[in-house]
Structures are given as C-alpha cells and as structure tokens.
Amino acid sequence: MEDEKSYSDICGGRLALRRRYYSPYCREFGLSSARLSLRSLTAVTCAVWLAAYGLFTLCENSMILSAAIFITIIGLLGYLHFVKIDQETLLIIDSLGIQMTSSYASGKESTTFIEMDKVKDIIINEAIYMKVIYYLCILLKDPAKPQEISQVVPVFQVSAMFSCEIFFSPSAHPCPFCSAGFEFLFSEYWR
C-alpha cells in the first residue's frame, strides 16, 4: 500500500511525503523535493557571466571570461553532486534497523544504515533559521555508556527547510514530523 501527501518548504517549494508498506514490519518513507529550476539556473549563470563581462570591459583581459565559464560549470557540478538532494528515503525494518538514502540531483546516492540496537530514541529537534524550524533526529546510544547519547543523526535533510508557519501552528494541519504526524511515521516501532 502506498500514499503520498504534498507540503511546502520554507521557501515555498513543493515537498512530497510518500509512505510505502511492504509488510507490518517493513515500511519506507520518502521525501522528494522540487527538481532544479531551469529559471534559477539561468538567472545565476547570467548574473555570473554579466559580472565577468563587466570586468572584461574594464580590464580587457579574456581570462576573466574563461574563468567565469569555468567557475560556473564547476560550481554547478559541485552543487548538483554535493548539495541538491532530490529525494530521501527512510526504510525501517522492525527488528533489523533503519536505512537512510539520499539521492542527489547528479545521480549520486548516499546510504547509511543504523542498527536498531544502536537507536536510543527519535526526537523532533528545533533550530532557528529566521524562523523556528523542526526536524526529525535519531539519537544513537554510546557503546561505552548506554545511558548517554553518542550522536544525533538528522533523518531528512530536505525536511529541515519545513516552514513552521505552515506545519507547526495549531490551526494548520499537522506536520508529518510532529505530534500526530510523528505517530503517523513511527507508531508501530517506538511505543
């Protein structure tokens, strides 16, 4: 069984939350962000190249234009390969663990697996980003001291951009990562 809900991020971009049920003990949650906009890509490229052309007219050095083209291409490739996350999935297998996968715009995938016995708790953390934003985190146990936390792992990097006005005001519908939404994700696993 699968269902999908749409939300907005802090910048007004579209986010889609997808749930898949493979069995009562295996579920997958996916969060997809909007694809890279051709309009914004064109605007940034034009701005860099116009600034380079302005410097070229002042200095009359053709290396400036070549450097602008090179910097634009390298910057775009770096952004697509290391920054722009298109989709994130969280696969929960009840007795085994949690697998987190991030798919970048360049096609690169990053996968992390956390064994269930290393998970201490799952919390909703908050941060201030011109507004208060909330994001889901997994607290990992310290192997030497099981009562202490060794690491805090944010689950969905894209979700850190959720708008608190849209999702966390009492009058709005619940966010998928708080109160009822938190149970929506993990009710069968952590009670």
PDB file of C-alpha atoms in Angstrom:
ATOM      1  CA  MET A   1       0.000   0.000   0.000  1.00  0.00           C
ATOM      2  CA  GLU A   2       1.258   3.480  -0.809  1.00  0.00           C
ATOM      3  CA  ASP A   3       0.056   7.010  -0.156  1.00  0.00           C
ATOM      4  CA  GLU A   4       1.500  10.462  -0.792  1.00  0.00           C
ATOM      5  CA  LYS A   5       0.956  13.927   0.682  1.00  0.00           C
ATOM      6  CA  SER A   6       2.310  17.284  -0.509  1.00  0.00           C
ATOM      7  CA  TYR A   7       3.758  20.031   1.672  1.00  0.00           C
ATOM      8  CA  SER A   8       5.708  23.276   1.228  1.00  0.00           C
ATOM      9  CA  ASP A   9       9.185  24.085   2.433  1.00  0.00           C
ATOM     10  CA  ILE A  10      10.307  27.362   3.976  1.00  0.00           C
ATOM     11  CA  CYS A  11      10.967  28.875   0.539  1.00  0.00           C
ATOM     12  CA  GLY A  12       7.607  27.818  -0.900  1.00  0.00           C
ATOM     13  CA  GLY A  13       8.979  24.838  -2.832  1.00  0.00           C
ATOM     14  CA  ARG A  14       6.991  21.625  -3.112  1.00  0.00           C
ATOM     15  CA  LEU A  15       7.840  18.600  -0.963  1.00  0.00           C
ATOM     16  CA  ALA A  16       6.113  15.242  -1.339  1.00  0.00           C
ATOM     17  CA  LEU A  17       5.998  12.722   1.505  1.00  0.00           C
ATOM     18  CA  ARG A  18       5.426   9.146   0.343  1.00  0.00           C
ATOM     19  CA  ARG A  19       4.712   6.119   2.555  1.00  0.00           C
ATOM     20  CA  ARG A  20       5.022   2.530   1.373  1.00  0.00           C
ATOM     21  CA  TYR A  21       4.037  -0.524   3.390  1.00  0.00           C
ATOM     22  CA  TYR A  22       5.907  -3.646   2.368  1.00  0.00           C
ATOM     23  CA  SER A  23       4.791  -5.667   5.400  1.00  0.00           C
ATOM     24  CA  PRO A  24       3.774  -4.922   9.003  1.00  0.00           C
ATOM     25  CA  TYR A  25       7.488  -4.974   9.899  1.00  0.00           C
ATOM     26  CA  CYS A  26       8.934  -3.106   6.929  1.00  0.00           C
ATOM     27  CA  ARG A  27       7.956   0.405   5.869  1.00  0.00           C
ATOM     28  CA  GLU A  28       9.523   3.065   3.696  1.00  0.00           C
ATOM     29  CA  PHE A  29       9.096   6.827   3.943  1.00  0.00           C
ATOM     30  CA  GLY A  30      10.302   9.036   1.109  1.00  0.00           C
ATOM     31  CA  LEU A  31      10.598  12.799   0.906  1.00  0.00           C
ATOM     32  CA  SER A  32      11.030  14.334  -2.548  1.00  0.00           C
ATOM     33  CA  SER A  33      11.878  17.954  -3.209  1.00  0.00           C
ATOM     34  CA  ALA A  34      11.300  20.005  -6.316  1.00  0.00           C
ATOM     35  CA  ARG A  35      13.739  19.495  -9.171  1.00  0.00           C
ATOM     36  CA  LEU A  36      16.308  22.144 -10.037  1.00  0.00           C
ATOM     37  CA  SER A  37      14.565  25.058 -11.707  1.00  0.00           C
ATOM     38  CA  LEU A  38      15.840  25.999 -15.144  1.00  0.00           C
ATOM     39  CA  ARG A  39      14.811  29.598 -14.417  1.00  0.00           C
ATOM     40  CA  SER A  40      17.006  29.878 -11.316  1.00  0.00           C
ATOM     41  CA  LEU A  41      19.892  28.118 -13.062  1.00  0.00           C
ATOM     42  CA  THR A  42      19.673  30.547 -15.977  1.00  0.00           C
ATOM     43  CA  ALA A  43      19.467  33.563 -13.644  1.00  0.00           C
ATOM     44  CA  VAL A  44      22.580  32.585 -11.692  1.00  0.00           C
ATOM     45  CA  THR A  45      24.537  31.777 -14.869  1.00  0.00           C
ATOM     46  CA  CYS A  46      23.563  35.087 -16.482  1.00  0.00           C
ATOM     47  CA  ALA A  47      24.464  37.051 -13.348  1.00  0.00           C
ATOM     48  CA  VAL A  48      27.932  35.476 -13.152  1.00  0.00           C
ATOM     49  CA  TRP A  49      28.579  35.919 -16.858  1.00  0.00           C
ATOM     50  CA  LEU A  50      27.333  39.543 -16.900  1.00  0.00           C
ATOM     51  CA  ALA A  51      29.600  40.375 -13.953  1.00  0.00           C
ATOM     52  CA  ALA A  52      32.506  38.714 -15.801  1.00  0.00           C
ATOM     53  CA  TYR A  53      31.687  40.634 -18.978  1.00  0.00           C
ATOM     54  CA  GLY A  54      31.624  43.876 -16.962  1.00  0.00           C
ATOM     55  CA  LEU A  55      35.077  43.106 -15.573  1.00  0.00           C
ATOM     56  CA  PHE A  56      36.255  42.148 -19.053  1.00  0.00           C
ATOM     57  CA  THR A  57      35.231  45.533 -20.464  1.00  0.00           C
ATOM     58  CA  LEU A  58      37.128  47.301 -17.656  1.00  0.00           C
ATOM     59  CA  CYS A  59      40.280  45.152 -17.738  1.00  0.00           C
ATOM     60  CA  GLU A  60      40.203  43.894 -21.333  1.00  0.00           C
ATOM     61  CA  ASN A  61      41.536  40.541 -20.178  1.00  0.00           C
ATOM     62  CA  SER A  62      39.943  37.478 -21.812  1.00  0.00           C
ATOM     63  CA  MET A  63      40.986  35.256 -18.893  1.00  0.00           C
ATOM     64  CA  ILE A  64      38.132  36.777 -16.884  1.00  0.00           C
ATOM     65  CA  LEU A  65      35.544  35.369 -19.295  1.00  0.00           C
ATOM     66  CA  SER A  66      37.216  31.976 -19.335  1.00  0.00           C
ATOM     67  CA  ALA A  67      37.378  31.934 -15.534  1.00  0.00           C
ATOM     68  CA  ALA A  68      33.673  32.857 -15.288  1.00  0.00           C
ATOM     69  CA  ILE A  69      32.702  29.968 -17.555  1.00  0.00           C
ATOM     70  CA  PHE A  70      34.961  27.575 -15.645  1.00  0.00           C
ATOM     71  CA  ILE A  71      33.678  28.721 -12.221  1.00  0.00           C
ATOM     72  CA  THR A  72      30.052  28.436 -13.365  1.00  0.00           C
ATOM     73  CA  ILE A  73      30.499  24.898 -14.653  1.00  0.00           C
ATOM     74  CA  ILE A  74      32.479  23.702 -11.613  1.00  0.00           C
ATOM     75  CA  GLY A  75      30.040  25.423  -9.233  1.00  0.00           C
ATOM     76  CA  LEU A  76      27.013  23.847 -10.919  1.00  0.00           C
ATOM     77  CA  LEU A  77      28.571  20.375 -10.879  1.00  0.00           C
ATOM     78  CA  GLY A  78      29.524  20.770  -7.210  1.00  0.00           C
ATOM     79  CA  TYR A  79      26.029  21.966  -6.312  1.00  0.00           C
ATOM     80  CA  LEU A  80      24.340  19.065  -8.155  1.00  0.00           C
ATOM     81  CA  HIS A  81      26.728  16.463  -6.730  1.00  0.00           C
ATOM     82  CA  PHE A  82      27.089  17.583  -3.095  1.00  0.00           C
ATOM     83  CA  VAL A  83      24.211  19.919  -2.167  1.00  0.00           C
ATOM     84  CA  LYS A  84      20.970  19.455  -4.133  1.00  0.00           C
ATOM     85  CA  ILE A  85      19.077  16.488  -2.699  1.00  0.00           C
ATOM     86  CA  ASP A  86      16.183  15.346  -4.898  1.00  0.00           C
ATOM     87  CA  GLN A  87      14.872  12.515  -2.763  1.00  0.00           C
ATOM     88  CA  GLU A  88      15.460  10.997   0.638  1.00  0.00           C
ATOM     89  CA  THR A  89      14.119   7.677   1.824  1.00  0.00           C
ATOM     90  CA  LEU A  90      13.921   6.092   5.236  1.00  0.00           C
ATOM     91  CA  LEU A  91      13.481   2.314   5.217  1.00  0.00           C
ATOM     92  CA  ILE A  92      12.554   0.882   8.613  1.00  0.00           C
ATOM     93  CA  ILE A  93      12.843  -2.842   9.191  1.00  0.00           C
ATOM     94  CA  ASP A  94      11.443  -3.507  12.641  1.00  0.00           C
ATOM     95  CA  SER A  95      13.990  -5.873  14.169  1.00  0.00           C
ATOM     96  CA  LEU A  96      16.941  -5.057  11.916  1.00  0.00           C
ATOM     97  CA  GLY A  97      17.448  -1.314  11.621  1.00  0.00           C
ATOM     98  CA  ILE A  98      16.961   1.926   9.716  1.00  0.00           C
ATOM     99  CA  GLN A  99      18.387   2.640   6.266  1.00  0.00           C
ATOM    100  CA  MET A 100      18.596   6.273   5.152  1.00  0.00           C
ATOM    101  CA  THR A 101      19.244   7.006   1.462  1.00  0.00           C
ATOM    102  CA  SER A 102      19.807  10.423  -0.091  1.00  0.00           C
ATOM    103  CA  SER A 103      19.611  10.803  -3.883  1.00  0.00           C
ATOM    104  CA  TYR A 104      21.350  13.883  -5.240  1.00  0.00           C
ATOM    105  CA  ALA A 105      20.478  15.745  -8.443  1.00  0.00           C
ATOM    106  CA  SER A 106      23.622  14.424 -10.147  1.00  0.00           C
ATOM    107  CA  GLY A 107      22.504  10.826  -9.616  1.00  0.00           C
ATOM    108  CA  LYS A 108      24.823  10.183  -6.670  1.00  0.00           C
ATOM    109  CA  GLU A 109      23.283   8.184  -3.816  1.00  0.00           C
ATOM    110  CA  SER A 110      24.408   8.154  -0.217  1.00  0.00           C
ATOM    111  CA  THR A 111      23.181   5.340   2.045  1.00  0.00           C
ATOM    112  CA  THR A 112      23.547   4.998   5.805  1.00  0.00           C
ATOM    113  CA  PHE A 113      22.379   2.034   7.869  1.00  0.00           C
ATOM    114  CA  ILE A 114      21.743   2.221  11.620  1.00  0.00           C
ATOM    115  CA  GLU A 115      21.233  -0.978  13.568  1.00  0.00           C
ATOM    116  CA  MET A 116      18.110  -0.980  15.724  1.00  0.00           C
ATOM    117  CA  ASP A 117      20.045  -1.813  18.913  1.00  0.00           C
ATOM    118  CA  LYS A 118      22.084   1.403  18.480  1.00  0.00           C
ATOM    119  CA  VAL A 119      18.969   3.621  18.395  1.00  0.00           C
ATOM    120  CA  LYS A 120      18.277   5.256  21.748  1.00  0.00           C
ATOM    121  CA  ASP A 121      15.341   7.438  20.711  1.00  0.00           C
ATOM    122  CA  ILE A 122      13.830   9.509  17.935  1.00  0.00           C
ATOM    123  CA  ILE A 123      13.195  13.170  18.649  1.00  0.00           C
ATOM    124  CA  ILE A 124      11.930  16.271  16.939  1.00  0.00           C
ATOM    125  CA  ASN A 125      14.669  18.876  17.214  1.00  0.00           C
ATOM    126  CA  GLU A 126      14.252  22.583  16.625  1.00  0.00           C
ATOM    127  CA  ALA A 127      16.530  25.205  15.171  1.00  0.00           C
ATOM    128  CA  ILE A 128      16.290  28.899  14.422  1.00  0.00           C
ATOM    129  CA  TYR A 129      16.576  29.769  10.738  1.00  0.00           C
ATOM    130  CA  MET A 130      14.957  33.217  10.527  1.00  0.00           C
ATOM    131  CA  LYS A 131      12.011  31.216  11.887  1.00  0.00           C
ATOM    132  CA  VAL A 132      11.811  28.219  14.156  1.00  0.00           C
ATOM    133  CA  ILE A 133      12.125  25.031  12.121  1.00  0.00           C
ATOM    134  CA  TYR A 134      11.734  21.463  13.315  1.00  0.00           C
ATOM    135  CA  TYR A 135      13.404  18.349  12.030  1.00  0.00           C
ATOM    136  CA  LEU A 136      13.446  14.679  12.905  1.00  0.00           C
ATOM    137  CA  CYS A 137      16.594  13.209  14.517  1.00  0.00           C
ATOM    138  CA  ILE A 138      17.725   9.777  15.632  1.00  0.00           C
ATOM    139  CA  LEU A 139      19.667   9.646  18.894  1.00  0.00           C
ATOM    140  CA  LEU A 140      22.331   6.930  18.926  1.00  0.00           C
ATOM    141  CA  LYS A 141      23.485   5.186  22.091  1.00  0.00           C
ATOM    142  CA  ASP A 142      27.071   5.498  23.227  1.00  0.00           C
ATOM    143  CA  PRO A 143      28.510   1.939  23.182  1.00  0.00           C
ATOM    144  CA  ALA A 144      30.600   2.567  26.302  1.00  0.00           C
ATOM    145  CA  LYS A 145      27.822   4.318  28.251  1.00  0.00           C
ATOM    146  CA  PRO A 146      24.358   3.140  27.070  1.00  0.00           C
ATOM    147  CA  GLN A 147      22.573   5.853  29.075  1.00  0.00           C
ATOM    148  CA  GLU A 148      24.350   8.608  27.131  1.00  0.00           C
ATOM    149  CA  ILE A 149      23.949   9.806  23.548  1.00  0.00           C
ATOM    150  CA  SER A 150      26.899   9.364  21.201  1.00  0.00           C
ATOM    151  CA  GLN A 151      25.479  11.040  18.095  1.00  0.00           C
ATOM    152  CA  VAL A 152      22.468  12.936  16.787  1.00  0.00           C
ATOM    153  CA  VAL A 153      21.603  11.935  13.198  1.00  0.00           C
ATOM    154  CA  PRO A 154      19.161  14.171  11.266  1.00  0.00           C
ATOM    155  CA  VAL A 155      16.805  11.979   9.251  1.00  0.00           C
ATOM    156  CA  PHE A 156      15.589  14.090   6.334  1.00  0.00           C
ATOM    157  CA  GLN A 157      17.985  16.861   5.252  1.00  0.00           C
ATOM    158  CA  VAL A 158      15.336  18.336   2.955  1.00  0.00           C
ATOM    159  CA  SER A 159      12.810  18.474   5.788  1.00  0.00           C
ATOM    160  CA  ALA A 160      14.997  20.887   7.725  1.00  0.00           C
ATOM    161  CA  MET A 161      13.526  23.509   5.423  1.00  0.00           C
ATOM    162  CA  PHE A 162       9.917  22.951   6.544  1.00  0.00           C
ATOM    163  CA  SER A 163       8.102  26.154   7.382  1.00  0.00           C
ATOM    164  CA  CYS A 164       6.930  26.329  10.974  1.00  0.00           C
ATOM    165  CA  GLU A 165       4.060  28.632   9.973  1.00  0.00           C
ATOM    166  CA  ILE A 166       2.621  26.062   7.600  1.00  0.00           C
ATOM    167  CA  PHE A 167       3.170  22.914   9.637  1.00  0.00           C
ATOM    168  CA  PHE A 168       3.504  23.784  13.270  1.00  0.00           C
ATOM    169  CA  SER A 169       0.822  26.327  14.007  1.00  0.00           C
ATOM    170  CA  PRO A 170      -2.108  24.872  15.934  1.00  0.00           C
ATOM    171  CA  SER A 171      -4.591  25.998  13.296  1.00  0.00           C
ATOM    172  CA  ALA A 172      -2.755  24.337  10.395  1.00  0.00           C
ATOM    173  CA  HIS A 173      -2.870  20.668   9.507  1.00  0.00           C
ATOM    174  CA  PRO A 174      -0.295  18.539  11.369  1.00  0.00           C
ATOM    175  CA  CYS A 175       3.220  18.220  10.104  1.00  0.00           C
ATOM    176  CA  PRO A 176       4.409  14.733   9.189  1.00  0.00           C
ATOM    177  CA  PHE A 177       7.171  15.081  11.803  1.00  0.00           C
ATOM    178  CA  CYS A 178       5.335  16.336  14.879  1.00  0.00           C
ATOM    179  CA  SER A 179       2.569  15.194  17.220  1.00  0.00           C
ATOM    180  CA  ALA A 180       0.076  13.223  15.122  1.00  0.00           C
ATOM    181  CA  GLY A 181       2.471  13.235  12.195  1.00  0.00           C
ATOM    182  CA  PHE A 182       5.201  11.708  14.338  1.00  0.00           C
ATOM    183  CA  GLU A 183       2.878   8.845  15.201  1.00  0.00           C
ATOM    184  CA  PHE A 184       1.965   8.735  11.521  1.00  0.00           C
ATOM    185  CA  LEU A 185       5.582   7.783  10.814  1.00  0.00           C
ATOM    186  CA  PHE A 186       6.678   5.631  13.719  1.00  0.00           C
ATOM    187  CA  SER A 187       3.652   4.454  15.714  1.00  0.00           C
ATOM    188  CA  GLU A 188       4.331   0.742  15.260  1.00  0.00           C
ATOM    189  CA  TYR A 189       8.027   0.919  16.086  1.00  0.00           C
ATOM    190  CA  TRP A 190       8.589   3.046  19.179  1.00  0.00           C
ATOM    191  CA  ARG A 191       5.867   2.661  21.780  1.00  0.00           C
TER     192      ARG A 191
END
